[in-house]
Amino acid sequence: MARKPQTRNPEQTKARILKAARDEFALKGLGGARVDVISRRAGIQKRMMYHYFGNKEALFQIVIEHEYTRFREAEAALEIERQDPVEALKKLVAFTWDYYIAHPEFITLVNSENLHKARHLKASSVLRPVNETFVDRMRALLKRGEASGQFRKGVDAVQLLITLSGVNYHYLTNQFTGEIVYGRKLMTKAARDERLAFNIETILRLVCKEGVM
Amino acid sequence: MARKPQTRNPEQTKARILKAARDEFALKGLGGARVDVISRRAGIQKRMMYHYFGNKEALFQIVIEHEYTRFREAEAALEIERQDPVEALKKLVAFTWDYYIAHPEFITLVNSENLHKARHLKASSVLRPVNETFVDRMRALLKRGEASGQFRKGVDAVQLLITLSGVNYHYLTNQFTGEIVYGRKLMTKAARDERLAFNIETILRLVCKEGVM
DNA sequence: CTAGTATAAATAACTATCTGGTTATTTCAA
DNA sequence: TTGAAATAACCAGATAGTTATTTATACTAG
């Protein structure tokens, strides 16, 4: 009884499922997302999702692998290696901030994954190389800054990366409770600009020698 | 056909529901939590939850109001007003860190509330006074530090509070993806101690004048 | 002090709908 | 003509919320 089947196009079908899944997972979390909603939003039969991805959890895993990879690739494209260390650091903070703002779904997906104790990423092997070069890039930057006399010695790359991510990420992911707790609009243009400047200053004060900033 | 009803004790019944709800919401989020699981864990009939709290969302609202209030009360009990500004700041960072570690459910509940754009807290009026005094306390501390010559001028209390919360909160809520991304154990005793020290340094460098730390 | 009674607390059983996943079938394109 | 791609219809178990009923306790009248 199947009528008017969509012109066959497996790549497009898969892509539409992934996009719809990303949006629904980002909006409701893994637990709140509904397979029926995903298939409706994708404009495909639910059966096709099971055909291409297996089940809801496997779909979630692909989505989060995708989003992580996309983020790291964009970050690598910055080529901070070639720039003055202080400028590179500023640029990295601003990039992270802008990326989170441009891709709010990345943040909610990562939150959801952490609620599930990263069980999907643990089962994945895609990200290991990507992340290693990511940490290595920061180590190299710190070393360059130390050599040039601009950075203090002994700053740990991982701690710094967590803090760099954290000051940006936390402001955005907790913006809704934040507006209530602090009694202030947090996402106006002015508020966002102010926050980015504050975050850059936080990171520079942590890394730079006195008088360099 | 009702047999062996529990000895009547509405306060205890309500308390047991709240505790079970807090645990289940913290573990699965609002979307993933199941009313049946809550009632089973509380050892009560599901009907009683609906009797005392109305529905799942109203129950969630009460839970999160509770947890927020508890946190602010603990923080107020620190009495940072009376201490040396630098010591007070250190103590506040350490308190926040310790509280988050001791109450991981607080973090996941706040995350869940943010996923839902703080719609439950918006509908609540309980927290306004609590939060105002919270921000005021930081303003007073900054002013004292400026007066004593230990702190820089012009540091914004709200930005500082968000960063203080953020560097602690983010490390913990993202610990699971963090261990994968950074390829390092993050929750051993040594790792936790190292992170607390790093966070204290981050905040002090942001606030203190040169040479004070 | 006691028997009766009103009422809130608690229980049991139920339901309409939702949900992730499946079976059976058709259709397009190489 | 054949195999992958797409569709339609279905299902068992779960899920939030309800209805109907029973029972413990506080209170009251005698």
Tab-separated table of C-alpha atoms (C1' of nucleotides) in Angstrom:
chain	number	residue	atom	x	y	z
A	1	MET	CA	0.000	0.000	0.000
A	2	ALA	CA	2.989	2.282	-0.110
A	3	ARG	CA	2.224	5.322	-2.184
A	4	LYS	CA	4.366	8.050	-3.676
A	5	PRO	CA	7.668	6.973	-2.204
A	6	GLN	CA	10.205	9.741	-1.995
A	7	THR	CA	12.704	9.653	-4.830
A	8	ARG	CA	15.467	7.380	-3.635
A	9	ASN	CA	18.289	9.283	-2.045
A	10	PRO	CA	19.852	7.514	0.912
A	11	GLU	CA	22.438	10.219	1.605
A	12	GLN	CA	19.815	12.923	1.794
A	13	THR	CA	17.568	10.760	3.928
A	14	LYS	CA	20.375	10.052	6.386
A	15	ALA	CA	21.347	13.717	6.484
A	16	ARG	CA	17.785	14.814	7.185
A	17	ILE	CA	17.446	12.291	9.968
A	18	LEU	CA	20.704	13.487	11.533
A	19	LYS	CA	19.698	17.119	11.399
A	20	ALA	CA	16.259	16.472	12.863
A	21	ALA	CA	17.765	14.238	15.541
A	22	ARG	CA	20.341	16.841	16.486
A	23	ASP	CA	17.651	19.486	16.883
A	24	GLU	CA	15.299	17.284	18.881
A	25	PHE	CA	18.045	15.900	21.145
A	26	ALA	CA	19.360	19.419	21.718
A	27	LEU	CA	15.894	20.673	22.574
A	28	LYS	CA	14.727	17.886	24.869
A	29	GLY	CA	17.789	15.873	25.817
A	30	LEU	CA	18.200	12.165	25.144
A	31	GLY	CA	15.506	11.210	27.644
A	32	GLY	CA	12.979	13.773	26.518
A	33	ALA	CA	13.490	13.373	22.775
A	34	ARG	CA	10.914	11.327	20.877
A	35	VAL	CA	11.697	9.126	17.917
A	36	ASP	CA	8.341	9.954	16.369
A	37	VAL	CA	9.074	13.657	16.561
A	38	ILE	CA	12.465	13.166	14.930
A	39	SER	CA	11.001	11.237	12.020
A	40	ARG	CA	8.201	13.746	11.579
A	41	ARG	CA	10.636	16.665	11.599
A	42	ALA	CA	12.874	14.842	9.151
A	43	GLY	CA	9.902	14.162	6.908
A	44	ILE	CA	10.751	10.486	6.720
A	45	GLN	CA	9.267	7.234	7.902
A	46	LYS	CA	10.409	6.231	11.353
A	47	ARG	CA	11.383	2.885	9.890
A	48	MET	CA	14.190	4.554	7.936
A	49	MET	CA	15.804	5.818	11.111
A	50	TYR	CA	15.913	2.265	12.438
A	51	HIS	CA	17.165	1.094	9.071
A	52	TYR	CA	20.113	3.478	8.928
A	53	PHE	CA	20.992	3.984	12.582
A	54	GLY	CA	19.671	1.002	14.522
A	55	ASN	CA	18.001	2.662	17.472
A	56	LYS	CA	17.574	5.886	19.377
A	57	GLU	CA	20.780	5.572	21.400
A	58	ALA	CA	22.921	4.734	18.387
A	59	LEU	CA	21.480	7.751	16.633
A	60	PHE	CA	22.368	9.922	19.595
A	61	GLN	CA	25.910	8.606	19.540
A	62	ILE	CA	26.354	9.505	15.864
A	63	VAL	CA	24.907	12.955	16.483
A	64	ILE	CA	27.265	13.769	19.316
A	65	GLU	CA	30.314	12.384	17.505
A	66	HIS	CA	29.390	14.589	14.577
A	67	GLU	CA	29.013	17.724	16.656
A	68	TYR	CA	32.259	17.199	18.544
A	69	THR	CA	34.206	16.614	15.390
A	70	ARG	CA	32.725	19.694	13.767
A	71	PHE	CA	33.757	21.814	16.750
A	72	ARG	CA	37.328	20.583	16.847
A	73	GLU	CA	37.713	21.002	13.115
A	74	ALA	CA	36.569	24.602	13.281
A	75	GLU	CA	38.984	25.201	16.123
A	76	ALA	CA	41.886	23.643	14.248
A	77	ALA	CA	41.135	25.893	11.286
A	78	LEU	CA	42.048	28.895	13.445
A	79	GLU	CA	45.748	28.136	12.998
A	80	ILE	CA	46.769	29.760	16.253
A	81	GLU	CA	50.225	28.272	15.786
A	82	ARG	CA	51.394	31.132	13.626
A	83	GLN	CA	50.322	34.048	15.749
A	84	ASP	CA	51.713	35.999	18.655
A	85	PRO	CA	50.956	33.902	21.787
A	86	VAL	CA	48.874	36.566	23.525
A	87	GLU	CA	46.896	37.246	20.373
A	88	ALA	CA	46.445	33.515	19.828
A	89	LEU	CA	45.032	33.103	23.307
A	90	LYS	CA	42.612	36.000	22.863
A	91	LYS	CA	41.546	34.587	19.548
A	92	LEU	CA	40.955	31.168	21.039
A	93	VAL	CA	38.714	32.538	23.788
A	94	ALA	CA	36.736	34.596	21.282
A	95	PHE	CA	36.432	31.655	18.911
A	96	THR	CA	35.131	29.379	21.660
A	97	TRP	CA	32.637	32.004	22.763
A	98	ASP	CA	31.397	32.676	19.253
A	99	TYR	CA	31.133	28.998	18.435
A	100	TYR	CA	29.037	28.258	21.519
A	101	ILE	CA	26.748	31.161	20.706
A	102	ALA	CA	26.414	30.148	17.059
A	103	HIS	CA	25.813	26.486	17.975
A	104	PRO	CA	23.711	26.351	21.123
A	105	GLU	CA	22.771	22.780	20.286
A	106	PHE	CA	26.376	21.738	20.860
A	107	ILE	CA	26.120	22.759	24.494
A	108	THR	CA	22.841	21.017	25.229
A	109	LEU	CA	24.035	17.859	23.510
A	110	VAL	CA	27.203	17.799	25.590
A	111	ASN	CA	25.141	18.370	28.730
A	112	SER	CA	22.899	15.490	27.823
A	113	GLU	CA	25.888	13.268	27.186
A	114	ASN	CA	27.290	14.144	30.597
A	115	LEU	CA	23.974	13.384	32.268
A	116	HIS	CA	24.480	9.911	30.825
A	117	LYS	CA	28.061	9.812	32.075
A	118	ALA	CA	29.457	10.034	28.536
A	119	ARG	CA	28.445	6.468	27.838
A	120	HIS	CA	28.066	7.117	24.097
A	121	LEU	CA	31.426	8.819	23.663
A	122	LYS	CA	33.068	6.090	25.713
A	123	ALA	CA	31.766	3.588	23.214
A	124	SER	CA	33.179	5.690	20.407
A	125	SER	CA	36.705	5.733	19.058
A	126	VAL	CA	36.277	8.553	16.563
A	127	LEU	CA	37.356	11.339	18.866
A	128	ARG	CA	40.621	10.198	20.363
A	129	PRO	CA	42.969	11.574	17.689
A	130	VAL	CA	40.967	14.778	17.332
A	131	ASN	CA	41.198	15.533	21.031
A	132	GLU	CA	44.843	14.669	21.366
A	133	THR	CA	45.938	17.197	18.788
A	134	PHE	CA	43.651	19.691	20.490
A	135	VAL	CA	45.474	19.406	23.818
A	136	ASP	CA	48.822	19.303	22.049
A	137	ARG	CA	48.089	22.592	20.316
A	138	MET	CA	47.559	24.286	23.659
A	139	ARG	CA	50.765	22.787	25.059
A	140	ALA	CA	52.683	24.147	22.099
A	141	LEU	CA	51.134	27.577	22.524
A	142	LEU	CA	52.036	27.717	26.205
A	143	LYS	CA	55.588	26.699	25.396
A	144	ARG	CA	55.892	29.403	22.765
A	145	GLY	CA	54.589	32.017	25.189
A	146	GLU	CA	57.027	30.914	27.861
A	147	ALA	CA	59.895	31.081	25.404
A	148	SER	CA	58.945	34.587	24.327
A	149	GLY	CA	58.775	35.696	27.949
A	150	GLN	CA	55.074	36.614	27.743
A	151	PHE	CA	53.641	33.662	29.680
A	152	ARG	CA	54.354	32.426	33.167
A	153	LYS	CA	55.954	29.030	33.506
A	154	GLY	CA	54.142	25.940	34.744
A	155	VAL	CA	50.572	26.610	33.643
A	156	ASP	CA	48.911	23.266	33.008
A	157	ALA	CA	47.420	23.005	29.514
A	158	VAL	CA	44.483	20.818	30.542
A	159	GLN	CA	43.492	22.989	33.509
A	160	LEU	CA	43.712	26.041	31.305
A	161	LEU	CA	41.598	24.471	28.563
A	162	ILE	CA	38.933	23.418	31.048
A	163	THR	CA	38.828	26.936	32.473
A	164	LEU	CA	38.799	28.512	29.017
A	165	SER	CA	35.927	26.308	27.996
A	166	GLY	CA	34.245	26.672	31.376
A	167	VAL	CA	33.990	30.444	31.678
A	168	ASN	CA	32.384	30.594	28.231
A	169	TYR	CA	30.275	27.464	28.425
A	170	HIS	CA	28.901	28.000	31.901
A	171	TYR	CA	27.625	31.488	31.190
A	172	LEU	CA	25.658	30.202	28.221
A	173	THR	CA	24.370	26.867	29.459
A	174	ASN	CA	23.242	28.416	32.745
A	175	GLN	CA	21.932	31.625	31.219
A	176	PHE	CA	18.312	30.874	32.134
A	177	THR	CA	18.791	30.196	35.836
A	178	GLY	CA	21.497	32.851	35.710
A	179	GLU	CA	19.100	35.604	34.699
A	180	ILE	CA	16.928	34.720	37.687
A	181	VAL	CA	19.761	34.318	40.172
A	182	TYR	CA	21.589	37.492	39.176
A	183	GLY	CA	18.483	39.486	38.301
A	184	ARG	CA	19.986	40.727	35.061
A	185	LYS	CA	19.576	40.175	31.313
A	186	LEU	CA	22.545	38.107	30.198
A	187	MET	CA	22.046	37.732	26.466
A	188	THR	CA	21.659	41.247	25.145
A	189	LYS	CA	24.385	42.331	22.724
A	190	ALA	CA	25.935	44.549	25.411
A	191	ALA	CA	25.875	41.785	27.997
A	192	ARG	CA	27.484	39.320	25.623
A	193	ASP	CA	30.251	41.725	24.659
A	194	GLU	CA	30.937	42.492	28.285
A	195	ARG	CA	31.170	38.820	29.105
A	196	LEU	CA	33.561	38.026	26.285
A	197	ALA	CA	35.873	40.822	27.421
A	198	PHE	CA	35.712	39.543	30.987
A	199	ASN	CA	36.531	36.009	29.883
A	200	ILE	CA	39.514	37.141	27.828
A	201	GLU	CA	40.803	39.060	30.798
A	202	THR	CA	40.318	36.047	33.079
A	203	ILE	CA	42.388	33.819	30.835
A	204	LEU	CA	45.128	36.377	30.187
A	205	ARG	CA	45.544	37.149	33.892
A	206	LEU	CA	45.908	33.443	34.495
A	207	VAL	CA	48.585	32.927	31.889
A	208	CYS	CA	50.483	36.160	31.290
A	209	LYS	CA	53.359	37.565	33.257
A	210	GLU	CA	52.818	40.875	35.016
A	211	GLY	CA	52.847	43.824	32.667
A	212	VAL	CA	52.332	41.833	29.483
A	213	MET	CA	48.573	42.236	29.044
B	1	MET	CA	-9.603	-3.589	49.122
B	2	ALA	CA	-6.962	-1.382	50.627
B	3	ARG	CA	-4.869	-3.364	53.060
B	4	LYS	CA	-2.357	-2.428	55.710
B	5	PRO	CA	-2.209	1.290	55.052
B	6	GLN	CA	0.943	2.927	56.305
B	7	THR	CA	0.542	4.657	59.628
B	8	ARG	CA	-0.681	8.134	58.768
B	9	ASN	CA	2.130	10.614	58.567
B	10	PRO	CA	1.690	13.223	55.863
B	11	GLU	CA	4.931	15.071	56.626
B	12	GLN	CA	6.987	11.931	56.336
B	13	THR	CA	5.181	10.886	53.189
B	14	LYS	CA	5.818	14.259	51.563
B	15	ALA	CA	9.454	14.202	52.628
B	16	ARG	CA	9.976	10.727	51.199
B	17	ILE	CA	8.415	11.741	47.912
B	18	LEU	CA	10.652	14.808	47.702
B	19	LYS	CA	13.799	12.859	48.395
B	20	ALA	CA	12.962	10.164	45.877
B	21	ALA	CA	11.990	12.790	43.313
B	22	ARG	CA	15.215	14.709	43.813
B	23	ASP	CA	17.275	11.570	43.273
B	24	GLU	CA	15.345	10.427	40.224
B	25	PHE	CA	15.291	13.881	38.602
B	26	ALA	CA	18.997	14.291	39.289
B	27	LEU	CA	19.747	10.913	37.772
B	28	LYS	CA	17.594	11.094	34.644
B	29	GLY	CA	16.600	14.725	34.195
B	30	LEU	CA	13.027	15.954	34.065
B	31	GLY	CA	12.350	14.294	30.726
B	32	GLY	CA	13.903	10.962	31.625
B	33	ALA	CA	12.501	10.692	35.146
B	34	ARG	CA	9.533	8.386	35.652
B	35	VAL	CA	6.740	9.032	38.117
B	36	ASP	CA	6.391	5.319	38.758
B	37	VAL	CA	10.056	5.046	39.663
B	38	ILE	CA	9.761	7.983	42.063
B	39	SER	CA	6.793	6.473	43.861
B	40	ARG	CA	8.439	3.079	44.033
B	41	ARG	CA	11.656	4.570	45.439
B	42	ALA	CA	9.661	6.586	47.949
B	43	GLY	CA	7.758	3.486	48.989
B	44	ILE	CA	4.438	5.236	48.546
B	45	GLN	CA	1.480	4.986	46.227
B	46	LYS	CA	1.789	7.118	43.135
B	47	ARG	CA	-1.588	8.590	43.979
B	48	MET	CA	-0.068	10.347	46.987
B	49	MET	CA	2.390	12.239	44.822
B	50	TYR	CA	-0.510	13.573	42.775
B	51	HIS	CA	-2.383	14.302	45.998
B	52	TYR	CA	0.387	16.381	47.556
B	53	PHE	CA	2.145	17.893	44.553
B	54	GLY	CA	-0.314	17.915	41.659
B	55	ASN	CA	1.820	16.559	38.830
B	56	LYS	CA	5.332	15.722	37.730
B	57	GLU	CA	6.272	19.285	36.733
B	58	ALA	CA	4.991	20.843	39.943
B	59	LEU	CA	6.990	18.268	41.860
B	60	PHE	CA	10.093	19.193	39.902
B	61	GLN	CA	9.546	22.847	40.700
B	62	ILE	CA	9.374	22.183	44.428
B	63	VAL	CA	12.490	20.026	44.256
B	64	ILE	CA	14.575	22.659	42.521
B	65	GLU	CA	13.358	25.480	44.764
B	66	HIS	CA	14.366	23.334	47.726
B	67	GLU	CA	17.827	22.609	46.429
B	68	TYR	CA	18.561	26.212	45.513
B	69	THR	CA	17.473	27.462	48.888
B	70	ARG	CA	19.569	24.865	50.648
B	71	PHE	CA	22.661	25.940	48.702
B	72	ARG	CA	22.254	29.646	49.382
B	73	GLU	CA	21.615	29.024	53.051
B	74	ALA	CA	24.792	27.008	53.379
B	75	GLU	CA	26.690	29.741	51.610
B	76	ALA	CA	25.263	32.458	53.832
B	77	ALA	CA	26.336	30.462	56.882
B	78	LEU	CA	29.979	30.986	55.843
B	79	GLU	CA	29.882	34.528	57.183
B	80	ILE	CA	32.563	35.781	54.842
B	81	GLU	CA	31.756	39.324	55.947
B	82	ARG	CA	33.998	39.129	58.953
B	83	GLN	CA	37.159	37.807	57.338
B	84	ASP	CA	40.104	39.235	55.492
B	85	PRO	CA	38.938	39.844	51.899
B	86	VAL	CA	41.504	37.573	50.278
B	87	GLU	CA	40.803	34.810	52.768
B	88	ALA	CA	37.071	35.281	52.298
B	89	LEU	CA	37.441	34.869	48.551
B	90	LYS	CA	39.509	31.716	48.905
B	91	LYS	CA	37.003	30.348	51.342
B	92	LEU	CA	34.129	31.081	49.001
B	93	VAL	CA	35.772	29.239	46.116
B	94	ALA	CA	36.540	26.271	48.327
B	95	PHE	CA	33.041	26.236	49.764
B	96	THR	CA	31.459	26.274	46.290
B	97	TRP	CA	33.742	23.486	45.130
B	98	ASP	CA	33.082	21.342	48.188
B	99	TYR	CA	29.351	21.913	48.004
B	100	TYR	CA	29.152	20.860	44.362
B	101	ILE	CA	31.164	17.747	45.116
B	102	ALA	CA	29.072	16.869	48.150
B	103	HIS	CA	25.797	17.529	46.292
B	104	PRO	CA	26.169	16.325	42.712
B	105	GLU	CA	22.392	16.229	42.410
B	106	PHE	CA	22.328	20.019	42.682
B	107	ILE	CA	24.320	20.327	39.480
B	108	THR	CA	22.245	17.910	37.434
B	109	LEU	CA	19.025	19.494	38.638
B	110	VAL	CA	20.219	22.953	37.639
B	111	ASN	CA	21.274	21.583	34.253
B	112	SER	CA	17.874	20.063	33.754
B	113	GLU	CA	16.201	23.324	34.720
B	114	ASN	CA	18.328	25.180	32.169
B	115	LEU	CA	17.448	22.680	29.466
B	116	HIS	CA	13.875	23.755	30.147
B	117	LYS	CA	14.853	27.416	30.034
B	118	ALA	CA	14.281	27.849	33.767
B	119	ARG	CA	10.558	27.714	33.269
B	120	HIS	CA	9.953	26.319	36.769
B	121	LEU	CA	12.086	28.881	38.566
B	122	LYS	CA	10.494	31.646	36.528
B	123	ALA	CA	7.142	30.544	37.869
B	124	SER	CA	8.552	30.644	41.392
B	125	SER	CA	8.927	33.621	43.686
B	126	VAL	CA	10.710	31.884	46.525
B	127	LEU	CA	14.228	32.652	45.386
B	128	ARG	CA	14.280	36.349	44.683
B	129	PRO	CA	15.238	37.557	48.181
B	130	VAL	CA	17.706	34.727	48.671
B	131	ASN	CA	19.569	35.586	45.486
B	132	GLU	CA	19.617	39.316	46.050
B	133	THR	CA	21.429	39.043	49.358
B	134	PHE	CA	23.777	36.604	47.661
B	135	VAL	CA	24.883	39.160	45.064
B	136	ASP	CA	24.947	41.913	47.679
B	137	ARG	CA	27.341	39.918	49.807
B	138	MET	CA	29.812	39.723	46.947
B	139	ARG	CA	29.463	43.447	46.245
B	140	ALA	CA	30.250	44.189	49.875
B	141	LEU	CA	33.261	41.899	49.820
B	142	LEU	CA	34.668	43.551	46.703
B	143	LYS	CA	34.190	46.960	48.262
B	144	ARG	CA	36.030	45.900	51.413
B	145	GLY	CA	38.894	44.530	49.370
B	146	GLU	CA	39.159	47.720	47.369
B	147	ALA	CA	39.154	49.780	50.548
B	148	SER	CA	41.921	47.682	52.067
B	149	GLY	CA	43.992	48.035	48.898
B	150	GLN	CA	44.047	44.292	48.236
B	151	PHE	CA	41.580	44.209	45.318
B	152	ARG	CA	41.590	46.009	42.011
B	153	LYS	CA	38.852	48.514	41.392
B	154	GLY	CA	35.971	47.972	39.009
B	155	VAL	CA	35.558	44.214	39.121
B	156	ASP	CA	31.892	43.420	38.454
B	157	ALA	CA	30.316	41.300	41.183
B	158	VAL	CA	27.992	39.404	38.861
B	159	GLN	CA	30.697	38.558	36.325
B	160	LEU	CA	32.931	37.419	39.129
B	161	LEU	CA	30.228	35.250	40.681
B	162	ILE	CA	29.457	33.620	37.356
B	163	THR	CA	33.140	32.883	36.811
B	164	LEU	CA	33.575	31.630	40.352
B	165	SER	CA	30.631	29.323	39.949
B	166	GLY	CA	31.647	28.427	36.404
B	167	VAL	CA	35.200	27.223	36.922
B	168	ASN	CA	33.998	24.888	39.669
B	169	TYR	CA	30.713	23.818	38.154
B	170	HIS	CA	31.958	23.198	34.641
B	171	TYR	CA	34.758	20.881	35.726
B	172	LEU	CA	32.287	18.714	37.605
B	173	THR	CA	29.279	18.692	35.300
B	174	ASN	CA	31.470	17.984	32.281
B	175	GLN	CA	33.755	15.528	34.036
B	176	PHE	CA	32.585	12.569	31.937
B	177	THR	CA	33.148	14.053	28.500
B	178	GLY	CA	36.148	15.836	30.043
B	179	GLU	CA	37.926	12.603	30.894
B	180	ILE	CA	37.547	11.521	27.282
B	181	VAL	CA	38.485	14.842	25.718
B	182	TYR	CA	41.518	15.443	27.924
B	183	GLY	CA	42.493	11.799	28.285
B	184	ARG	CA	42.996	12.117	31.994
B	185	LYS	CA	41.310	11.005	35.225
B	186	LEU	CA	39.629	14.090	36.667
B	187	MET	CA	38.093	12.874	39.888
B	188	THR	CA	40.889	11.245	41.810
B	189	LYS	CA	41.750	12.922	45.103
B	190	ALA	CA	44.893	14.402	43.585
B	191	ALA	CA	43.077	15.705	40.523
B	192	ARG	CA	40.391	17.331	42.655
B	193	ASP	CA	42.912	19.026	44.910
B	194	GLU	CA	44.835	20.295	41.933
B	195	ARG	CA	41.693	21.710	40.377
B	196	LEU	CA	40.601	23.499	43.542
B	197	ALA	CA	44.012	25.152	43.804
B	198	PHE	CA	43.835	26.179	40.163
B	199	ASN	CA	40.377	27.666	40.616
B	200	ILE	CA	41.416	29.648	43.652
B	201	GLU	CA	44.355	31.022	41.719
B	202	THR	CA	42.115	31.917	38.772
B	203	ILE	CA	39.786	33.944	40.967
B	204	LEU	CA	42.536	35.645	42.946
B	205	ARG	CA	44.429	36.673	39.825
B	206	LEU	CA	41.244	38.171	38.516
B	207	VAL	CA	40.526	40.224	41.612
B	208	CYS	CA	43.742	40.959	43.465
B	209	LYS	CA	46.232	43.702	42.813
B	210	GLU	CA	49.716	42.667	41.798
B	211	GLY	CA	51.790	41.367	44.663
B	212	VAL	CA	48.880	40.715	47.011
B	213	MET	CA	48.376	37.007	46.388
C	1	DC	C1'	-14.293	7.778	79.229
C	2	DT	C1'	-16.445	5.815	75.347
C	3	DA	C1'	-18.925	5.133	71.128
C	4	DG	C1'	-19.937	7.363	66.957
C	5	DT	C1'	-18.566	10.014	62.957
C	6	DA	C1'	-16.367	13.207	59.753
C	7	DT	C1'	-12.316	13.652	57.184
C	8	DA	C1'	-7.809	13.398	55.532
C	9	DA	C1'	-4.512	9.700	54.361
C	10	DA	C1'	-3.642	5.762	52.065
C	11	DT	C1'	-4.556	1.825	48.764
C	12	DA	C1'	-5.871	-0.703	44.637
C	13	DA	C1'	-7.095	-0.978	40.133
C	14	DC	C1'	-7.750	1.180	35.848
C	15	DT	C1'	-7.210	3.856	31.279
C	16	DA	C1'	-6.204	6.596	27.269
C	17	DT	C1'	-2.378	7.682	25.081
C	18	DC	C1'	2.334	7.428	23.973
C	19	DT	C1'	6.618	5.129	22.656
C	20	DG	C1'	10.434	2.522	20.875
C	21	DG	C1'	10.679	-0.882	17.913
C	22	DT	C1'	8.816	-4.490	14.239
C	23	DT	C1'	6.527	-6.964	10.398
C	24	DA	C1'	4.860	-7.079	5.962
C	25	DT	C1'	4.724	-5.010	1.654
C	26	DT	C1'	5.581	-2.013	-2.275
C	27	DT	C1'	8.462	0.577	-5.549
C	28	DC	C1'	12.218	2.674	-7.814
C	29	DA	C1'	16.513	2.373	-10.378
C	30	DA	C1'	20.607	0.050	-11.975
D	1	DT	C1'	14.806	-8.606	-12.659
D	2	DT	C1'	16.621	-7.964	-8.398
D	3	DG	C1'	18.053	-5.735	-4.291
D	4	DA	C1'	18.111	-1.626	-1.702
D	5	DA	C1'	15.000	2.156	-0.373
D	6	DA	C1'	10.782	3.605	1.119
D	7	DT	C1'	5.948	3.036	3.027
D	8	DA	C1'	2.063	1.548	5.878
D	9	DA	C1'	0.244	-0.606	9.634
D	10	DC	C1'	0.889	-2.669	13.718
D	11	DC	C1'	2.194	-4.033	18.775
D	12	DA	C1'	3.579	-4.858	23.559
D	13	DG	C1'	4.884	-2.459	27.256
D	14	DA	C1'	5.330	1.878	29.454
D	15	DT	C1'	3.505	6.273	31.194
D	16	DA	C1'	1.136	10.238	33.326
D	17	DG	C1'	-2.770	10.828	35.404
D	18	DT	C1'	-7.796	9.046	37.467
D	19	DT	C1'	-11.569	6.768	39.736
D	20	DA	C1'	-13.339	4.230	43.346
D	21	DT	C1'	-12.694	2.544	47.780
D	22	DT	C1'	-10.893	1.613	52.371
D	23	DT	C1'	-8.908	2.963	56.858
D	24	DA	C1'	-6.583	5.491	60.601
D	25	DT	C1'	-7.129	9.285	63.510
D	26	DA	C1'	-8.933	13.520	65.650
D	27	DC	C1'	-12.885	15.268	67.379
D	28	DT	C1'	-17.501	15.324	69.554
D	29	DA	C1'	-21.673	14.260	71.992
D	30	DG	C1'	-23.456	11.694	75.666
